[in-house]
mmCIF file of C-alpha atoms in Angstrom:
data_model
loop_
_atom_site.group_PDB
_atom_site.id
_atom_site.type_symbol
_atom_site.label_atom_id
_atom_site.label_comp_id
_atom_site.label_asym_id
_atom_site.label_seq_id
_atom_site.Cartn_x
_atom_site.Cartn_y
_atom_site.Cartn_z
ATOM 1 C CA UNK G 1 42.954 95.422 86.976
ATOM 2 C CA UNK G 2 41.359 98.045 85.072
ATOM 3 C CA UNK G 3 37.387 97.465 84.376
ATOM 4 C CA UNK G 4 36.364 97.452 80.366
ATOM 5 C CA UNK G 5 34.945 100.911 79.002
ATOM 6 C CA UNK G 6 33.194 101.966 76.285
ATOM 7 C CA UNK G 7 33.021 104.885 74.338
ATOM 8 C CA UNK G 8 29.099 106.644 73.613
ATOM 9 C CA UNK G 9 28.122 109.596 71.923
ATOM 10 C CA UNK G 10 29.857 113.370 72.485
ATOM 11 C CA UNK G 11 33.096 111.456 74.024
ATOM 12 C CA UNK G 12 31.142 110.487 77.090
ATOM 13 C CA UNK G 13 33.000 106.805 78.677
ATOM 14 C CA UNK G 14 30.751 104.765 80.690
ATOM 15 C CA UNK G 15 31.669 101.986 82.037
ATOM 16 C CA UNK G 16 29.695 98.553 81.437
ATOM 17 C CA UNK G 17 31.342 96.325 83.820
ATOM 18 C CA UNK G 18 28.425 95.331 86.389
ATOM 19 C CA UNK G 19 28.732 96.038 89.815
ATOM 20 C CA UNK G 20 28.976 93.740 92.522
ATOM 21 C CA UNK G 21 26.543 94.336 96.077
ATOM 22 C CA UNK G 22 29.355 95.103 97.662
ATOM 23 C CA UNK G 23 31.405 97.649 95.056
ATOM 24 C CA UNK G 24 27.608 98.894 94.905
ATOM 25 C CA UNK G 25 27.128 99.470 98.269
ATOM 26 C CA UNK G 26 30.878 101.190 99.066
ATOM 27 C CA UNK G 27 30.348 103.554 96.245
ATOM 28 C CA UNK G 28 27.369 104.584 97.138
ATOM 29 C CA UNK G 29 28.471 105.394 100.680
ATOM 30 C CA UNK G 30 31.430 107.099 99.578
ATOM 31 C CA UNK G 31 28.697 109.560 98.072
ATOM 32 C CA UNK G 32 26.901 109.703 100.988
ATOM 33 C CA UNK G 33 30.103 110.705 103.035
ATOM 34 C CA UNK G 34 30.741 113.776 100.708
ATOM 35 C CA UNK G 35 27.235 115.043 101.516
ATOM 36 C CA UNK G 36 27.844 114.827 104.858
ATOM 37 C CA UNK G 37 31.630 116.227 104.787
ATOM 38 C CA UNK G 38 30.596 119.702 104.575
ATOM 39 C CA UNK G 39 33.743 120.049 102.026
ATOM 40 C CA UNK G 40 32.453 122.385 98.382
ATOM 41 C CA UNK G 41 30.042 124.797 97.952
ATOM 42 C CA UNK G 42 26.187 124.622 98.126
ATOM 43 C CA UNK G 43 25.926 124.470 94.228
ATOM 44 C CA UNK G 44 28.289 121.752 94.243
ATOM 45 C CA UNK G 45 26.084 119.968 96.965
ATOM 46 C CA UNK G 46 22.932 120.719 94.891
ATOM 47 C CA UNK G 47 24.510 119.193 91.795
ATOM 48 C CA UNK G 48 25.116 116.128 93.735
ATOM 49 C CA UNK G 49 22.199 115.850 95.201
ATOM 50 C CA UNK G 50 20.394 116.353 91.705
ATOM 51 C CA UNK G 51 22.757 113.476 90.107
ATOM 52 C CA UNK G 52 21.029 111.320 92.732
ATOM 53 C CA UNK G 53 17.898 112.539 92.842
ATOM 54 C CA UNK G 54 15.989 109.520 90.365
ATOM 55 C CA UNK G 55 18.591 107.071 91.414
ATOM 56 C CA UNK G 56 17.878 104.083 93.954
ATOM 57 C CA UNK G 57 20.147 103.120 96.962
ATOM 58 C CA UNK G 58 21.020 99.737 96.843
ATOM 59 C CA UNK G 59 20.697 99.588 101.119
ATOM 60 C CA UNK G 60 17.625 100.767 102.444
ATOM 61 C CA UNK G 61 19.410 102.682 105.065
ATOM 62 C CA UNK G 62 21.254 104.954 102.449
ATOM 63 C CA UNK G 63 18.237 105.937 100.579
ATOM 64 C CA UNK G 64 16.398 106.751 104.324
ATOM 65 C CA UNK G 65 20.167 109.285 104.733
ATOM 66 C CA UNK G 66 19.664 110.650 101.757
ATOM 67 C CA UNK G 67 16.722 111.655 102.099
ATOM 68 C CA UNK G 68 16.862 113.022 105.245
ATOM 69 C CA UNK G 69 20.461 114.774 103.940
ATOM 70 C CA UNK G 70 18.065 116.186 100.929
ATOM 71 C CA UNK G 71 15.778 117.927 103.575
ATOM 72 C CA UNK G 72 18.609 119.088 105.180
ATOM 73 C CA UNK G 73 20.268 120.622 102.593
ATOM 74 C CA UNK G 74 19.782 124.082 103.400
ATOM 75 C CA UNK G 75 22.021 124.081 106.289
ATOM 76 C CA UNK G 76 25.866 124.936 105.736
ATOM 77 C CA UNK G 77 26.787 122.052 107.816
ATOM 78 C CA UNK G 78 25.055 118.886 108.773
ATOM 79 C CA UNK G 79 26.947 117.117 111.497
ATOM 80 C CA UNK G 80 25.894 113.525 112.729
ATOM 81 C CA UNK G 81 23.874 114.597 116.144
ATOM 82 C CA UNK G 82 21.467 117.028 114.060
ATOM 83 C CA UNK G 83 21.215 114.253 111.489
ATOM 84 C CA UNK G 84 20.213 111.878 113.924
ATOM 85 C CA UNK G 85 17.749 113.453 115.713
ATOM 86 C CA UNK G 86 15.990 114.060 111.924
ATOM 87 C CA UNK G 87 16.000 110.059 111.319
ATOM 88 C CA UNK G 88 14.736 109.879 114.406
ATOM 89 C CA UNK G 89 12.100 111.998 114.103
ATOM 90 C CA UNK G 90 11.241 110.168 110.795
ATOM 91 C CA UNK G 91 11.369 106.584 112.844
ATOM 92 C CA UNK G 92 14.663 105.960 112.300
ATOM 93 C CA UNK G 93 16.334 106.290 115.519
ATOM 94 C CA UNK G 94 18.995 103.109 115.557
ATOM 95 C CA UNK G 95 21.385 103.953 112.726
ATOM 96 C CA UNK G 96 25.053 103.994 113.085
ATOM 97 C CA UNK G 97 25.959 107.455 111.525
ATOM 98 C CA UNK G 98 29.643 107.681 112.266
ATOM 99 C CA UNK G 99 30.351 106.188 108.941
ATOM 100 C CA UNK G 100 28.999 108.641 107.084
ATOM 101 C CA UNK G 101 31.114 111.290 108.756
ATOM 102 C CA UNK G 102 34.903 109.835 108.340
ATOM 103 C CA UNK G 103 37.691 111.986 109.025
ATOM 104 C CA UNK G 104 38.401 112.076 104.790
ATOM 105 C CA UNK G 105 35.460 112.441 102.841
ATOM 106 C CA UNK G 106 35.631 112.589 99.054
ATOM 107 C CA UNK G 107 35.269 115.848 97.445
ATOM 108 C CA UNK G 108 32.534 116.804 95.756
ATOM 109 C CA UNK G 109 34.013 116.138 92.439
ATOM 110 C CA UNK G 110 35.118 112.588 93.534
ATOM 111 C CA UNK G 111 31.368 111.846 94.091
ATOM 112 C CA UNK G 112 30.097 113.396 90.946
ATOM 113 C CA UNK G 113 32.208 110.877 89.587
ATOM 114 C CA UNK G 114 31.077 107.819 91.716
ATOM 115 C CA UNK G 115 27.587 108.672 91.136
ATOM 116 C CA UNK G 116 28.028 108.458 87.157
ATOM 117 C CA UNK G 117 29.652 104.915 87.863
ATOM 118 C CA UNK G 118 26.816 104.155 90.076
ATOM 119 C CA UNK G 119 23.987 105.130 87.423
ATOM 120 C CA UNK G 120 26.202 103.857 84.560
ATOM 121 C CA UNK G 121 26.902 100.327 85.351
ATOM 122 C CA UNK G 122 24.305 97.799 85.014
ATOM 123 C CA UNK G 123 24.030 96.000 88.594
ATOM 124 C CA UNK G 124 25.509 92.446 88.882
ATOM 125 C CA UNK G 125 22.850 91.088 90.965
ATOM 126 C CA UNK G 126 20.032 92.108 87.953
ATOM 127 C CA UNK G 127 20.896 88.841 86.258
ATOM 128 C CA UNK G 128 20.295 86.612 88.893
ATOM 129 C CA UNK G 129 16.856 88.558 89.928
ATOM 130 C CA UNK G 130 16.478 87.879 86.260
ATOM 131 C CA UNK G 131 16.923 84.298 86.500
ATOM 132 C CA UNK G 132 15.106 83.804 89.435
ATOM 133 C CA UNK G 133 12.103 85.352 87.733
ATOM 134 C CA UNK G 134 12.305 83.145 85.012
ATOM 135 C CA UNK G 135 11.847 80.053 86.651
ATOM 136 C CA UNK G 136 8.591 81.035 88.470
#
C-alpha cells in the first residue's frame, strides 16, 4: 500500500503520513547502519551526518551511536570493537552493536533518503502525547 504524498514548493514530495514507533525506530536504524557500513565517500558520510545533525532519535540508544559515530567520523572505517570501546568510554558499555553492522547496509543515498522521511513525517505517537497533555 503506497503512503499519501504531497507535493510543496520547487517539486519537493514529502510525505505526511505519520510514522508509527516502530516504522520510526527501523528507519532510523537503517541510517545508522549506513554510517557504520563504511560503503561511500567521506563527503557522502558528512552529508549524512549533517541531514541528522538537528534531528532527534526516537531510542535513546541511537542518538548515544550517533553521537559517538559523529566523533568518529574522521576515521575511514569504524568497525563495531572500536565503536564499543568509545560508548564505553562515554558510560555506555552494554549495547548490542552487531545490528548496526549487518552484512547489507544501505548506501549512502538510501539513507539520505530515509532521513528526509524521518524529518518529513510528523510522528504518530505526537497526537497521543498531545492528548495526554490535554487532560492534565
Amino acid at each position: 500500500m503506497e503512503r499519501p504524498r504531497q507535493t510543496w514548493g520547487d517539486g519537493i514530495r514529502q510525505d505526511r503520513t505519520a510514522l508509527g514507533g516502530a516504522d520510526r525506530l527501523a528507519l532510523e536504524l537503517d541510517v545508522l547502519r549506513a554510517l557504520c557500513g563504511g560503503a561511500g565517500t567521506t563527503q557522502q558520510h558528512q552529508a549524512l551526518s549533517e541531514s541528522l545533525a538537528r534531528y532527534r532519535f526516537s531510542e535513546p540508544e541511537h542518538q548515544v551511536v550517533f553521537e559517538s559515530l559523529c566523533a568518529l567520523s574522521s576515521r575511514k572505517e569504524i568497525s563495531a570493537a572500536v565503536l564499543g570501546v568509545h560508548l564505553n568510554n562515554r558510560g555506555f558499555p552494554d549495547l548490542d552493536l552487531e545490528k548496526y553492522f549487518a552484512a547489507a547496509p544501505p548506501s549512502v543515498e538510501q539513507a539520505l533518503v530515509r532521513v528526509d522521511e524521518l524529518r518529513s513525517a510528523p510522528n504518530a505517537d505526537d497526537g497521543v502525547a498531545q492528548k495526554r497533555m490535554s487532560r492534565s
